[in-house]
Short mmCIF file of C-alpha atoms in Angstrom, two decimals:
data_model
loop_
_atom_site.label_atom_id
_atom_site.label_comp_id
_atom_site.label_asym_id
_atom_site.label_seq_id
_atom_site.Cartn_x
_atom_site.Cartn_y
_atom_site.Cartn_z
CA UNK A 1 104.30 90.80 109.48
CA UNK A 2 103.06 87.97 112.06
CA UNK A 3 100.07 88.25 113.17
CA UNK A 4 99.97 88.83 117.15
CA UNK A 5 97.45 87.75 120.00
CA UNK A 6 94.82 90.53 120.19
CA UNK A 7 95.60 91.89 124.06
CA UNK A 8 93.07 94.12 125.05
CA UNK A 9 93.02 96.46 122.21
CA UNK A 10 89.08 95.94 121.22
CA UNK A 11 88.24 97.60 124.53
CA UNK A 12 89.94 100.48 123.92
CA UNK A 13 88.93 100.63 119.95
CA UNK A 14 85.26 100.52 121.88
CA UNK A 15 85.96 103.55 124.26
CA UNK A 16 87.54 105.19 121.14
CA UNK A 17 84.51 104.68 119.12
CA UNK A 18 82.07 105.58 122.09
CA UNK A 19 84.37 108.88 122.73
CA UNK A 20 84.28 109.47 118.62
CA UNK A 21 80.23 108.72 118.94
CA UNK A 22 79.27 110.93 121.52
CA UNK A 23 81.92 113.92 120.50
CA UNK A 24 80.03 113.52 117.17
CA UNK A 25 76.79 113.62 118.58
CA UNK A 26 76.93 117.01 119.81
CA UNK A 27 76.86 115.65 123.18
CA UNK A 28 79.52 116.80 124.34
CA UNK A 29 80.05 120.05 122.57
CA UNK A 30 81.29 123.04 124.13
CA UNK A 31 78.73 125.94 124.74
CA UNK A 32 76.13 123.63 123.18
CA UNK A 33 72.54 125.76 123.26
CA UNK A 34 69.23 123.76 122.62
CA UNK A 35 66.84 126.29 120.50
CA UNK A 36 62.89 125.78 121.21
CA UNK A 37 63.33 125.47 124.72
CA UNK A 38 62.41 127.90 127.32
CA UNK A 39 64.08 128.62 130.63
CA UNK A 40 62.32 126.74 132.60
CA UNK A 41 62.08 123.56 134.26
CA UNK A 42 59.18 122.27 132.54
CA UNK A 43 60.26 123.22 128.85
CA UNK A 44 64.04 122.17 129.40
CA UNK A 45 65.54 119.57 127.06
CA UNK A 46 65.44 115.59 128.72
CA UNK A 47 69.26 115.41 130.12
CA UNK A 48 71.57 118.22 131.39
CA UNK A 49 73.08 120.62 129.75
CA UNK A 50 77.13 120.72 129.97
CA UNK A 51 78.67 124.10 130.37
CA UNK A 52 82.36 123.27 130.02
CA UNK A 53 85.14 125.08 131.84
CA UNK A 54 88.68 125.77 130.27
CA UNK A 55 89.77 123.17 132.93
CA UNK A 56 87.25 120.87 131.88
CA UNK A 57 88.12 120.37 128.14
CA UNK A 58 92.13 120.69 129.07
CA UNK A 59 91.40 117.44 131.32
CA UNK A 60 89.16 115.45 128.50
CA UNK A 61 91.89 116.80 126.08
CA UNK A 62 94.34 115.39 128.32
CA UNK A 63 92.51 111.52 128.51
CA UNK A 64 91.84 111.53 124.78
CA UNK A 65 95.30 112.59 123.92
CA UNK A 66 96.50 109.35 126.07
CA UNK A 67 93.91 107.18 124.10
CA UNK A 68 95.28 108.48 120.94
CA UNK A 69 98.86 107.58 122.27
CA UNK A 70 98.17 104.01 123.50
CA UNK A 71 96.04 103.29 120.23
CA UNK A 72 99.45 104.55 118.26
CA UNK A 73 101.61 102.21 120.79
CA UNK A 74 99.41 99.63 120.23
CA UNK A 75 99.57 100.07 116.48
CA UNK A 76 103.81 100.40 116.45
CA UNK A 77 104.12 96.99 117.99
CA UNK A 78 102.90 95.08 114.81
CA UNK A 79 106.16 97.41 113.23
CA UNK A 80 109.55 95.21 112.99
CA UNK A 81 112.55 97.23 114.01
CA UNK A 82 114.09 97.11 110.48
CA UNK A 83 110.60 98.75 109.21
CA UNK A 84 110.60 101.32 111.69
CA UNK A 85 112.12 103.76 109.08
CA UNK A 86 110.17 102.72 106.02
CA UNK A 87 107.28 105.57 105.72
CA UNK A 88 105.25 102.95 103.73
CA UNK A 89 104.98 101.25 106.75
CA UNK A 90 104.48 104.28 109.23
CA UNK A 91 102.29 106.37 108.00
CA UNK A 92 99.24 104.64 109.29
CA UNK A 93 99.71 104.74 112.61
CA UNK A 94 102.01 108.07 112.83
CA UNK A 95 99.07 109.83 110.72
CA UNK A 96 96.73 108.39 112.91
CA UNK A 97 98.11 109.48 115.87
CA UNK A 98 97.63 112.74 114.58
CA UNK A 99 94.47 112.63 113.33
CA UNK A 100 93.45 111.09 116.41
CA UNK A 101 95.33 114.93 117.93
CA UNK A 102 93.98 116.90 115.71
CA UNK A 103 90.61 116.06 115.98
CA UNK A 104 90.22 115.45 119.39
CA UNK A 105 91.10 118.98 119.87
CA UNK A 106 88.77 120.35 117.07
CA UNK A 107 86.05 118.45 118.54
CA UNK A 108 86.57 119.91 121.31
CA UNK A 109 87.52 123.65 120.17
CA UNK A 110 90.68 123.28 121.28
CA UNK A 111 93.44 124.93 119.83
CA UNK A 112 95.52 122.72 117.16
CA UNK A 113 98.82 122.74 117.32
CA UNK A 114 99.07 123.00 120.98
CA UNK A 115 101.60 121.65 123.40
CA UNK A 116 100.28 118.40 125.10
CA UNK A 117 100.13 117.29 121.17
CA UNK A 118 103.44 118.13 120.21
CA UNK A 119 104.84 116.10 123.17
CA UNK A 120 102.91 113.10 122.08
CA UNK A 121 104.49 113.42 118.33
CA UNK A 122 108.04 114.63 120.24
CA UNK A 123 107.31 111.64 121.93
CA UNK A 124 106.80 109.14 118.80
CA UNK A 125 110.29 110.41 117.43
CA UNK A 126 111.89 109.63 120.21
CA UNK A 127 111.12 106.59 120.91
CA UNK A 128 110.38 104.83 117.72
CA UNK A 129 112.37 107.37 115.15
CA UNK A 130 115.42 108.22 116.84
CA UNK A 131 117.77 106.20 114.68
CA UNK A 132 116.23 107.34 111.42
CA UNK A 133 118.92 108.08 108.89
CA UNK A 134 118.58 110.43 105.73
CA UNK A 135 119.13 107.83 103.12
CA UNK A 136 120.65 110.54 100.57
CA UNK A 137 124.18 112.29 101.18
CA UNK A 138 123.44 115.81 102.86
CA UNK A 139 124.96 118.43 100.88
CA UNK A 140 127.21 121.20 102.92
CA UNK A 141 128.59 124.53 101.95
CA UNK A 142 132.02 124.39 100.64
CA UNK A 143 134.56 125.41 102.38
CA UNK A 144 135.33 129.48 102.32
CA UNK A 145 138.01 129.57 100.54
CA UNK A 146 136.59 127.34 97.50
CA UNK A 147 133.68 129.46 97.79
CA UNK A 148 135.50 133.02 97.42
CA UNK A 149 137.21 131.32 94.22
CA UNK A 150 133.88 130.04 92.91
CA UNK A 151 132.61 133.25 93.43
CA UNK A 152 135.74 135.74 92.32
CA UNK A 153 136.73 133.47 89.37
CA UNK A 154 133.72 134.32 87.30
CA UNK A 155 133.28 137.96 88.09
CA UNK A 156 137.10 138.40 86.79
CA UNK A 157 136.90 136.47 83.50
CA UNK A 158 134.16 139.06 82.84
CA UNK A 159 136.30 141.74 82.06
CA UNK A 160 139.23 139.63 80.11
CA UNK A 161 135.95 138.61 77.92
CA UNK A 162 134.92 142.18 77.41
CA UNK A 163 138.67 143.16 77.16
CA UNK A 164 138.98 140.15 73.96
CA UNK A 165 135.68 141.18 71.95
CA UNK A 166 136.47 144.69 72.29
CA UNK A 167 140.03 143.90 70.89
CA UNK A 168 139.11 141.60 68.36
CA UNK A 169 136.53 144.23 67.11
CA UNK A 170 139.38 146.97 66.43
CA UNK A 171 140.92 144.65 63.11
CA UNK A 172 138.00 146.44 61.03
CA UNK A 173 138.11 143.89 58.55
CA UNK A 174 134.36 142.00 57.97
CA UNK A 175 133.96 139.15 59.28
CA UNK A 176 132.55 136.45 56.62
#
């Protein structure tokens, strides 16, 4: 692969880390209590406190989610279109796409898999994997009527086996 013209991609690997940094933090944890502080003003922790509504973390879920997208867009275009099916060459960006999913919504305590993510990997099929072939023949049923013979033709030599020991077993001479 060429290399290509960095275009604007360090600003958003700098949000991402920033996002990553603070999320790690505990800044921005949901429901986040600060022990050894009292209730009032003078004892409170420096900074606010967030106290994050369902809305809230669906929205910052929402913006993250997008981040992770464009960082997996921005990763596909260094991806010819005859490697587009080679998972050597995929799996870095699709699995960080959805580590970049997964863990946006864990950091947040949001539930994993959830919808908004599954469009964004929906998404990534679509548009990069549609023409994805299975390399090796698929294997159907046969048709029914080979199938009732495969199945029949056994369970009838059964008996004609049976039928020949049983037979052969009458001569009472010993067999040597």
């Amino acid at each position: 692969m060429a290399p290509r013209a960095q275009t604007g991609s360090g600003r958003l690997s700098r949000g991402l880390l920033l996002l990553w940094a603070l999320l790690g933090t505990g800044l921005c944890h949901v429901g986040a209590k600060a022990e050894g502080f009292g209730q009032d003003a003078r004892t409170s922790p420096p900074g606010a406190m967030f106290n994050w509504t369902a809305q809230l973390v669906e929205e910052t879920y929402t913006n993250i989610t997008q981040k992770c997208w464009e960082l997996f867009v921005d990763l596909m275009r260094n991806v010819t279109v005859s490697e587009l099916c080679e998972w050597k060459v995929i799996r870095r960006p699709y699995s960080s796409l959805q580590a970049c999913l997964e863990g946006a919504a864990d950091h947040l305590g949001y539930s994993y898999p959830n919808a908004l993510a599954e469009q964004y990997i929906f998404q990534s099929h679509h548009r990069y994997f549609h023409n994805c072939t299975v390399e090796h023949q698929l294997y159907f049923d046969p048709p029914e009527d080979v199938l009732l013979a495969m199945i029949i033709a056994p369970i009838c030599l059964i008996p004609f086996l049976v039928t020949l020991v049983i037979w052969r077993s009458k001569d009472g001479k010993a067999q040597p």
